[in-house]
Amino acid sequence: MPSAPRPGLRVSAGLTIPEAELSWRFSRSSGPGGQGVNTTDSRVQLVWDAANSAALSSTQRDRILERLRGRLVDGVLTIAASEHRAQLRNREAARERLAALVAEAMRPPAPTRRATKPSRGSKERRLTAKHRRTDVKSLRRRPRED
């Protein structure tokens, strides 16, 4: 029984990529499948044009284009999935991978670390520990002859 058509790919609470913006390409896959692998187009490529997506705000688009620039070709992101024998499972894997990739790229950057100095107490504790260690090592030495 076919499932209901999806409104799109839900990436996060605030972003859903419409199904119309996703395009699919299918090809023959290598790997498991026996003789059927020669006749089944089970490898899936999911293509999404991030640069021209209407689902993104300008800040989201800029962040995605910046963070995924190594994976984009002319603003287009392509995800390939061929790890499963069935085309449907590869389609689901590609959708999940795209959603995870876009969600990770949209995360706000981590705040920059503010440099701090060690406290006076921590400096004193460090120095007393060093002096204690020095005393232990000096007790191991041969006594001096006067």
XYZ file of C-alpha atoms in Angstrom:
146
model
C 0.000 0.000 0.000
C 1.618 3.285 -1.066
C 2.294 5.891 1.576
C 0.833 9.373 1.448
C 2.866 11.894 -0.545
C 5.252 13.834 1.639
C 5.094 17.608 1.828
C 8.871 17.708 1.766
C 12.049 16.797 3.579
C 11.919 17.991 7.187
C 15.395 19.196 8.170
C 14.570 20.974 11.422
C 11.614 22.573 13.163
C 12.017 25.708 11.070
C 13.029 24.222 7.724
C 11.351 21.808 5.354
C 12.726 21.373 1.841
C 9.797 21.035 -0.595
C 9.668 17.798 -2.550
C 9.588 19.833 -5.793
C 13.136 21.103 -5.102
C 14.524 17.564 -4.813
C 15.388 15.647 -7.953
C 16.430 12.020 -8.217
C 18.747 10.104 -10.520
C 18.943 6.324 -10.545
C 21.645 4.028 -11.840
C 22.946 0.506 -11.467
C 24.725 -0.167 -8.225
C 27.729 -2.323 -7.486
C 27.779 -4.612 -4.497
C 25.303 -7.208 -3.209
C 22.284 -8.270 -5.198
C 23.287 -11.345 -7.155
C 22.198 -11.517 -10.777
C 19.489 -8.931 -10.120
C 22.110 -6.231 -9.610
C 22.588 -6.126 -13.385
C 18.972 -5.205 -14.054
C 17.965 -3.016 -11.095
C 18.634 0.695 -10.826
C 19.103 0.641 -7.060
C 21.792 3.349 -6.741
C 20.246 6.716 -5.918
C 21.508 10.262 -6.352
C 19.543 12.982 -4.597
C 20.130 16.452 -6.053
C 19.176 19.711 -4.321
C 19.924 23.216 -5.571
C 20.798 24.982 -2.310
C 21.778 28.253 -3.988
C 18.329 28.760 -5.533
C 16.152 27.123 -2.879
C 13.015 29.060 -1.954
C 12.831 27.242 1.394
C 15.912 29.023 2.774
C 16.227 32.498 4.199
C 19.218 34.535 3.048
C 21.138 33.867 6.287
C 20.425 30.132 6.076
C 21.487 30.096 2.423
C 24.724 31.962 3.146
C 25.568 29.654 6.041
C 24.865 26.489 4.012
C 26.810 27.717 0.979
C 29.753 28.630 3.213
C 29.841 25.433 5.264
C 29.196 23.008 2.385
C 31.290 24.783 -0.258
C 33.521 21.715 -0.629
C 30.543 19.512 -1.509
C 28.657 21.951 -3.731
C 29.036 22.229 -7.495
C 27.568 25.536 -8.703
C 25.391 25.664 -5.578
C 23.984 22.169 -6.147
C 24.368 19.450 -3.501
C 24.378 15.812 -4.630
C 23.993 12.881 -2.220
C 24.602 9.325 -3.466
C 23.365 6.189 -1.703
C 24.013 2.638 -2.837
C 24.541 0.696 0.386
C 21.195 -1.133 0.264
C 19.910 -3.628 -2.270
C 16.523 -1.940 -2.611
C 16.086 1.417 -4.321
C 13.491 2.502 -1.757
C 15.901 1.981 1.150
C 18.615 3.878 -0.727
C 16.148 6.728 -1.292
C 15.407 6.861 2.437
C 19.134 6.771 3.251
C 19.817 9.644 0.844
C 16.966 11.717 2.319
C 18.231 11.133 5.868
C 21.788 11.999 4.843
C 20.701 15.230 3.154
C 18.619 16.267 6.175
C 21.505 15.573 8.571
C 24.009 17.407 6.369
C 21.834 20.505 6.001
C 20.907 20.535 9.709
C 24.589 20.343 10.670
C 25.489 23.126 8.231
C 22.739 25.382 9.589
C 23.793 25.069 13.228
C 24.928 28.441 14.557
C 28.672 28.752 15.039
C 30.072 28.015 18.479
C 30.871 31.114 20.520
C 34.505 32.125 20.456
C 36.504 31.302 23.551
C 37.403 34.193 25.817
C 40.979 34.011 27.032
C 41.261 33.890 30.819
C 44.189 33.923 33.219
C 44.742 31.323 35.924
C 43.567 32.429 39.366
C 45.999 33.346 42.116
C 44.983 30.296 44.148
C 45.588 27.915 41.232
C 49.062 29.398 40.696
C 49.883 28.970 44.395
C 48.637 25.357 44.421
C 50.739 24.571 41.355
C 53.861 26.071 42.941
C 53.386 24.297 46.288
C 52.948 20.989 44.442
C 56.192 21.673 42.544
C 58.035 22.476 45.783
C 56.702 19.295 47.385
C 57.924 17.270 44.419
C 61.326 19.003 44.598
C 61.629 18.103 48.290
C 60.779 14.442 47.609
C 63.416 14.247 44.881
C 66.048 16.015 46.986
C 65.560 13.431 49.763
C 66.540 10.695 47.280
C 69.943 12.255 46.669
C 73.078 11.103 48.400
C 73.750 13.243 51.503
C 76.406 15.912 51.090
C 79.638 15.549 52.968
C 80.715 18.702 54.799
